[in-house]
Each structure stands twice: as structure tokens, then as C-alpha cells.
PDB file of C-alpha atoms in Angstrom:
ATOM      1  CA  SER A 819       5.269-119.723 -33.192  1.00 62.00           C
ATOM      2  CA  HIS A 820       7.237-117.815 -35.807  1.00 63.00           C
ATOM      3  CA  ASN A 821       8.279-121.007 -37.630  1.00 69.00           C
ATOM      4  CA  MET A 822       5.588-121.182 -40.294  1.00 73.00           C
ATOM      5  CA  ASP A 823       7.110-124.272 -41.905  1.00 72.00           C
ATOM      6  CA  ALA A 824       6.810-126.184 -38.597  1.00 78.00           C
ATOM      7  CA  ILE A 825       3.227-124.996 -38.111  1.00 82.00           C
ATOM      8  CA  VAL A 826       2.261-126.289 -41.563  1.00 81.00           C
ATOM      9  CA  ARG A 827       3.920-129.657 -40.898  1.00 82.00           C
ATOM     10  CA  LEU A 828       2.523-130.133 -37.382  1.00 88.00           C
ATOM     11  CA  CYS A 829      -0.974-128.611 -37.392  1.00 90.00           C
ATOM     12  CA  GLU A 830      -4.058-129.553 -39.393  1.00 93.00           C
ATOM     13  CA  LYS A 831      -6.055-126.442 -38.402  1.00 94.00           C
ATOM     14  CA  SER A 832      -4.875-122.973 -37.389  1.00 91.00           C
ATOM     15  CA  ALA A 833      -6.278-119.601 -36.404  1.00 90.00           C
ATOM     16  CA  ILE A 834      -5.305-115.959 -36.811  1.00 87.00           C
ATOM     17  CA  LEU A 835      -6.027-113.650 -33.897  1.00 88.00           C
ATOM     18  CA  ASN A 836      -6.229-109.900 -34.401  1.00 85.00           C
ATOM     19  CA  ALA A 837      -6.518-107.682 -31.306  1.00 86.00           C
ATOM     20  CA  GLY A 838      -7.587-110.748 -29.305  1.00 88.00           C
ATOM     21  CA  ARG A 839     -10.387-111.690 -31.707  1.00 91.00           C
ATOM     22  CA  LEU A 840     -10.617-114.588 -34.118  1.00 91.00           C
ATOM     23  CA  ALA A 841      -9.832-113.183 -37.579  1.00 90.00           C
ATOM     24  CA  ALA A 842      -9.549-116.475 -39.505  1.00 91.00           C
ATOM     25  CA  TYR A 843      -9.730-120.226 -38.886  1.00 94.00           C
ATOM     26  CA  GLY A 844      -9.219-123.170 -41.212  1.00 93.00           C
ATOM     27  CA  GLU A 845      -6.766-125.496 -42.958  1.00 92.00           C
ATOM     28  CA  THR A 846      -3.276-124.576 -41.778  1.00 88.00           C
ATOM     29  CA  ARG A 847      -1.570-124.025 -45.147  1.00 84.00           C
ATOM     30  CA  SER A 848      -4.337-121.639 -46.235  1.00 86.00           C
ATOM     31  CA  ILE A 849      -4.259-119.768 -42.917  1.00 86.00           C
ATOM     32  CA  VAL A 850      -0.451-119.408 -42.979  1.00 81.00           C
ATOM     33  CA  GLU A 851      -0.498-118.147 -46.585  1.00 77.00           C
ATOM     34  CA  ASN A 852      -3.247-115.677 -45.620  1.00 77.00           C
ATOM     35  CA  TYR A 853      -1.227-114.479 -42.619  1.00 78.00           C
ATOM     36  CA  LEU A 854       2.018-114.086 -44.587  1.00 70.00           C
ATOM     37  CA  SER A 855       0.363-112.415 -47.578  1.00 66.00           C
ATOM     38  CA  ASN A 856      -0.962-109.748 -45.187  1.00 66.00           C
ATOM     39  CA  LEU A 857       2.393-109.488 -43.436  1.00 63.00           C
ATOM     40  CA  PHE A 858       4.378-109.339 -46.709  1.00 54.00           C
ATOM     41  CA  PRO A 859       1.981-108.007 -49.352  1.00 49.00           C
ATOM     42  CA  THR A 860       2.849-108.487 -53.010  1.00 49.00           C
ATOM     43  CA  ALA A 861       4.333-105.261 -54.286  1.00 46.00           C
ATOM     44  CA  GLU A 862       2.173-103.287 -56.683  1.00 48.00           C
ATOM     45  CA  LYS A 863       5.390-101.909 -58.100  1.00 57.00           C
ATOM     46  CA  ASN A 864       8.034-104.554 -58.458  1.00 82.00           C
ATOM     47  CA  THR A 865      10.843-102.195 -57.418  1.00 86.00           C
ATOM     48  CA  VAL A 866      12.084-101.235 -53.966  1.00 88.00           C
ATOM     49  CA  CYS A 867      14.628 -98.465 -53.318  1.00 89.00           C
ATOM     50  CA  PHE A 868      16.533 -98.309 -50.041  1.00 89.00           C
ATOM     51  CA  ASP A 869      17.505 -95.367 -47.861  1.00 85.00           C
ATOM     52  CA  PRO A 870      21.242 -94.952 -47.279  1.00 75.00           C
ATOM     53  CA  PRO A 871      22.368 -96.980 -44.244  1.00 70.00           C
ATOM     54  CA  ILE A 872      23.173 -95.253 -40.974  1.00 67.00           C
ATOM     55  CA  ALA A 873      26.300 -97.318 -40.250  1.00 69.00           C
ATOM     56  CA  ASP A 874      29.410 -97.472 -42.411  1.00 77.00           C
ATOM     57  CA  MET A 875      29.266-100.561 -44.604  1.00 80.00           C
ATOM     58  CA  LYS A 876      31.468-101.776 -47.422  1.00 82.00           C
ATOM     59  CA  LEU A 877      28.573-102.931 -49.627  1.00 85.00           C
ATOM     60  CA  VAL A 878      25.080-101.373 -49.607  1.00 90.00           C
ATOM     61  CA  PHE A 879      21.943-101.931 -51.662  1.00 93.00           C
ATOM     62  CA  HIS A 880      20.257 -99.090 -53.520  1.00 93.00           C
ATOM     63  CA  ARG A 881      17.498-100.882 -55.450  1.00 93.00           C
ATOM     64  CA  VAL A 882      16.011-104.297 -56.196  1.00 94.00           C
ATOM     65  CA  ALA A 883      13.506-104.958 -58.982  1.00 92.00           C
ATOM     66  CA  LEU A 884      11.614-107.939 -60.359  1.00 89.00           C
ATOM     67  CA  LEU A 885      11.246-107.675 -64.130  1.00 86.00           C
ATOM     68  CA  SER A 886       9.641-109.959 -66.716  1.00 75.00           C
ATOM     69  CA  GLY A 887      11.943-112.502 -68.327  1.00 57.00           C
ATOM     70  CA  GLU A 888      12.869-112.320 -71.985  1.00 54.00           C
ATOM     71  CA  GLY A 889      10.435-113.737 -74.553  1.00 47.00           C
ATOM     72  CA  SER A 890       6.644-113.818 -74.538  1.00 40.00           C
ATOM     73  CA  ALA A 891       6.489-117.500 -73.515  1.00 44.00           C
ATOM     74  CA  SER A 892       8.854-117.017 -70.575  1.00 48.00           C
ATOM     75  CA  ARG A 893       7.532-117.536 -67.043  1.00 60.00           C
ATOM     76  CA  LYS A 894      10.856-116.436 -65.584  1.00 72.00           C
ATOM     77  CA  LEU A 895      11.457-113.253 -63.644  1.00 83.00           C
ATOM     78  CA  ARG A 896      14.672-111.290 -63.778  1.00 87.00           C
ATOM     79  CA  CYS A 897      15.938-109.911 -60.480  1.00 91.00           C
ATOM     80  CA  GLU A 898      17.962-106.728 -60.933  1.00 92.00           C
ATOM     81  CA  ILE A 899      19.957-105.387 -57.978  1.00 93.00           C
ATOM     82  CA  ASP A 900      21.820-102.079 -57.831  1.00 94.00           C
ATOM     83  CA  TYR A 901      24.399-101.807 -55.078  1.00 91.00           C
ATOM     84  CA  GLU A 902      27.413 -99.735 -54.131  1.00 90.00           C
ATOM     85  CA  VAL A 903      30.876-100.626 -52.943  1.00 87.00           C
ATOM     86  CA  CYS A 904      31.652 -97.775 -50.541  1.00 86.00           C
ATOM     87  CA  ALA A 905      35.334 -98.563 -50.022  1.00 82.00           C
ATOM     88  CA  PRO A 906      37.674-100.873 -51.950  1.00 82.00           C
ATOM     89  CA  THR A 907      37.076-104.405 -50.733  1.00 79.00           C
ATOM     90  CA  LEU A 908      38.336-107.868 -51.536  1.00 74.00           C
ATOM     91  CA  GLY A 909      35.656-109.873 -53.221  1.00 71.00           C
ATOM     92  CA  GLY A 910      31.983-109.363 -52.781  1.00 73.00           C
ATOM     93  CA  LEU A 911      28.990-111.639 -52.520  1.00 80.00           C
ATOM     94  CA  ILE A 912      25.439-110.721 -53.476  1.00 88.00           C
ATOM     95  CA  ALA A 913      22.941-113.442 -52.526  1.00 90.00           C
ATOM     96  CA  ILE A 914      19.307-113.820 -53.541  1.00 93.00           C
ATOM     97  CA  ARG A 915      17.114-116.276 -51.615  1.00 95.00           C
ATOM     98  CA  ILE A 916      13.614-117.395 -52.558  1.00 94.00           C
ATOM     99  CA  ASP A 917      11.392-118.547 -49.671  1.00 92.00           C
ATOM    100  CA  SER A 918       7.985-120.190 -49.925  1.00 88.00           C
ATOM    101  CA  ALA A 919       4.955-118.468 -48.419  1.00 81.00           C
ATOM    102  CA  VAL A 920       5.502-120.430 -45.194  1.00 80.00           C
ATOM    103  CA  GLY A 921       9.159-119.391 -44.932  1.00 83.00           C
ATOM    104  CA  THR A 922      10.853-122.512 -46.274  1.00 87.00           C
ATOM    105  CA  PRO A 923      13.992-121.632 -48.276  1.00 92.00           C
ATOM    106  CA  VAL A 924      13.458-122.865 -51.842  1.00 93.00           C
ATOM    107  CA  ALA A 925      16.540-121.608 -53.723  1.00 92.00           C
ATOM    108  CA  THR A 926      19.592-119.413 -53.239  1.00 91.00           C
ATOM    109  CA  PHE A 927      21.611-117.736 -55.971  1.00 86.00           C
ATOM    110  CA  THR A 928      24.877-115.832 -55.619  1.00 84.00           C
ATOM    111  CA  ASP A 929      26.973-113.468 -57.671  1.00 77.00           C
ATOM    112  CA  ASN A 930      30.387-113.735 -56.122  1.00 63.00           C
ATOM    113  CA  ASP A 931      34.033-112.855 -56.564  1.00 56.00           C
ATOM    114  CA  LEU A 932      35.831-115.149 -54.172  1.00 52.00           C
ATOM    115  CA  ASP A 933      39.437-115.219 -55.431  1.00 53.00           C
ATOM    116  CA  GLU A 934      41.130-112.862 -52.963  1.00 54.00           C
ATOM    117  CA  GLY A 935      44.386-112.858 -54.894  1.00 52.00           C
ATOM    118  CA  ARG A 936      42.808-111.697 -58.150  1.00 57.00           C
ATOM    119  CA  PHE A 937      39.877-109.514 -57.284  1.00 68.00           C
ATOM    120  CA  LEU A 938      39.715-106.151 -55.642  1.00 76.00           C
ATOM    121  CA  LYS A 939      36.295-104.572 -56.039  1.00 79.00           C
ATOM    122  CA  HIS A 940      36.769-100.832 -56.396  1.00 82.00           C
ATOM    123  CA  ALA A 941      34.446 -98.224 -54.917  1.00 86.00           C
ATOM    124  CA  GLY A 942      31.533 -97.521 -57.244  1.00 88.00           C
ATOM    125  CA  ARG A 943      28.036 -98.573 -58.286  1.00 91.00           C
ATOM    126  CA  TYR A 944      27.338-102.057 -59.641  1.00 89.00           C
ATOM    127  CA  ARG A 945      24.361-103.978 -61.033  1.00 90.00           C
ATOM    128  CA  VAL A 946      23.625-107.706 -60.714  1.00 88.00           C
ATOM    129  CA  ASN A 947      21.044-109.518 -62.869  1.00 88.00           C
ATOM    130  CA  CYS A 948      19.757-113.000 -62.096  1.00 86.00           C
ATOM    131  CA  LEU A 949      17.077-114.977 -63.907  1.00 86.00           C
ATOM    132  CA  LEU A 950      14.786-116.603 -61.310  1.00 87.00           C
ATOM    133  CA  PRO A 951      13.565-120.097 -62.324  1.00 84.00           C
ATOM    134  CA  THR A 952       9.874-119.472 -61.649  1.00 84.00           C
ATOM    135  CA  ASP A 953       8.999-122.122 -64.242  1.00 81.00           C
ATOM    136  CA  LEU A 954      10.362-124.710 -61.765  1.00 84.00           C
ATOM    137  CA  LEU A 955       8.280-123.477 -58.794  1.00 87.00           C
ATOM    138  CA  LYS A 956       4.896-124.764 -57.688  1.00 84.00           C
ATOM    139  CA  PRO A 957       2.007-122.289 -57.823  1.00 81.00           C
ATOM    140  CA  GLY A 958       1.966-120.033 -54.779  1.00 81.00           C
ATOM    141  CA  LEU A 959       3.368-116.978 -53.062  1.00 82.00           C
ATOM    142  CA  TYR A 960       7.151-116.543 -52.747  1.00 88.00           C
ATOM    143  CA  ARG A 961       9.324-114.011 -50.920  1.00 88.00           C
ATOM    144  CA  LEU A 962      12.672-112.606 -52.028  1.00 92.00           C
ATOM    145  CA  THR A 963      15.520-111.860 -49.589  1.00 93.00           C
ATOM    146  CA  ILE A 964      18.806-110.209 -50.592  1.00 94.00           C
ATOM    147  CA  SER A 965      22.099-109.953 -48.733  1.00 91.00           C
ATOM    148  CA  ALA A 966      25.599-108.630 -49.359  1.00 88.00           C
ATOM    149  CA  ALA A 967      28.829-109.807 -47.729  1.00 83.00           C
ATOM    150  CA  ASP A 968      32.539-109.241 -48.182  1.00 77.00           C
ATOM    151  CA  MET A 969      35.269-111.837 -48.855  1.00 70.00           C
ATOM    152  CA  LYS A 970      35.448-112.747 -45.149  1.00 71.00           C
ATOM    153  CA  ALA A 971      31.693-113.528 -45.136  1.00 66.00           C
ATOM    154  CA  ILE A 972      30.961-110.465 -43.031  1.00 73.00           C
ATOM    155  CA  ARG A 973      27.384-109.412 -43.786  1.00 72.00           C
ATOM    156  CA  CYS A 974      27.244-105.851 -45.041  1.00 83.00           C
ATOM    157  CA  ASP A 975      23.610-105.298 -45.985  1.00 88.00           C
ATOM    158  CA  TYR A 976      20.496-107.468 -45.664  1.00 89.00           C
ATOM    159  CA  HIS A 977      16.820-107.126 -46.596  1.00 91.00           C
ATOM    160  CA  GLU A 978      14.455-109.983 -45.734  1.00 89.00           C
ATOM    161  CA  SER A 979      11.240-110.525 -47.707  1.00 87.00           C
ATOM    162  CA  VAL A 980      11.964-107.355 -49.647  1.00 88.00           C
ATOM    163  CA  LEU A 981       9.636-108.317 -52.525  1.00 89.00           C
ATOM    164  CA  THR A 982       7.031-111.002 -53.033  1.00 85.00           C
ATOM    165  CA  PHE A 983       5.823-112.634 -56.214  1.00 83.00           C
ATOM    166  CA  TYR A 984       3.156-115.132 -57.131  1.00 80.00           C
ATOM    167  CA  VAL A 985       3.546-118.151 -59.424  1.00 80.00           C
ATOM    168  CA  SER A 986       0.187-119.060 -60.954  1.00 73.00           C
ATOM    169  CA  GLN A 987       0.952-121.979 -63.283  1.00 67.00           C
ATOM    170  CA  PRO A 988       2.385-125.385 -62.345  1.00 58.00           C
ATOM    171  CA  PRO A 989       5.919-126.196 -63.528  1.00 55.00           C
ATOM    172  CA  ALA A 990       6.233-127.424 -67.087  1.00 54.00           C
ATOM    173  CA  ILE A 991       6.871-131.172 -67.438  1.00 54.00           C
ATOM    174  CA  ARG A 992       9.978-131.962 -69.436  1.00 51.00           C
ATOM    175  CA  ALA A 993      10.524-135.231 -71.228  1.00 49.00           C
TER     176      ALA A 993
END
């Protein structure tokens, strides 16, 4: 199955096969995290640059980066996205989704301009910054997906599991 969340919920034990041979066997959550960490390795550099798209699109990504949050005590990561509006377009939506290691969506954030009557996004380069709430996440591996759409919700550019990051400390308890 490709539904890792369902595998974790339904199976106590799992196996990984590689070229027809048993590569790993054990507790399902551990096996799924092992499989996905090999499929989507954590980036040594926390920046990915994209080649120009082949097709004409209104909004295209150029770069995504995960940067440390402000302050030495911060456990937050800042996601910085550079994108281009290739032709004047009404509105624009940049979405960032965090998925768990087993593919369960955990959080989605958007930077949007949805008022068609007031906002025409002119051709040019733009940058979006979003502080990811890693201090609210359980320890584990997470994957970042980004997408861009126009005012009519027509997807322009999309990159699934473009970067991964690891949260090592449990969330802080607030009184």
C-alpha cells in the first residue's frame, strides 16, 4: 500500500522488501519511518532550488529554504519561499503543508490574496516567510510540501515532500 497512515493504524508488524529480499522487519511505525526516511532523506542543506518549468504557468517556485527561527531558545523553523508571478494574475495562494513521517497531514499554512476586486499581483519575483510551529510537534520526522494556485484555485506549481526536518524535543507544556 502507499497509504502509510493506514498501514500504521492497521498493522502491528511490517516488512521492507528490496529487490525481492527482506531488508527490514519489525514494529510498523519504526519500519514506516525507516522506509520514508530513505525515500525522503533529510536535506543536508536546508535549501532546494527548482529548475524553470517546461509548461507556461502563472506562478512558479524558484527556491524553498528552512532556516532557524529567531532567538537562541526558539525551536521554530522559518520557511522562506521565493516564487515568480510570470504574468499578471488575480490573487495568488502559496500553501505550505507539514506531513508526519507516515504521510498524515499535520498542518497547512497559506499566504493568500483572495480579494479579486482589490488585488492584482503583477509579474515579478516575490518572497514568502512563514514561521513553522515546530515547538507544537511531537518528536519525529516531518515532510514539507509547497503549492501555488491562482484566484480560481487552479494549481500552478507543486512540490511534494520537497524538504524534511526532524523534531527532537517534545512540545513544551504551557500552563
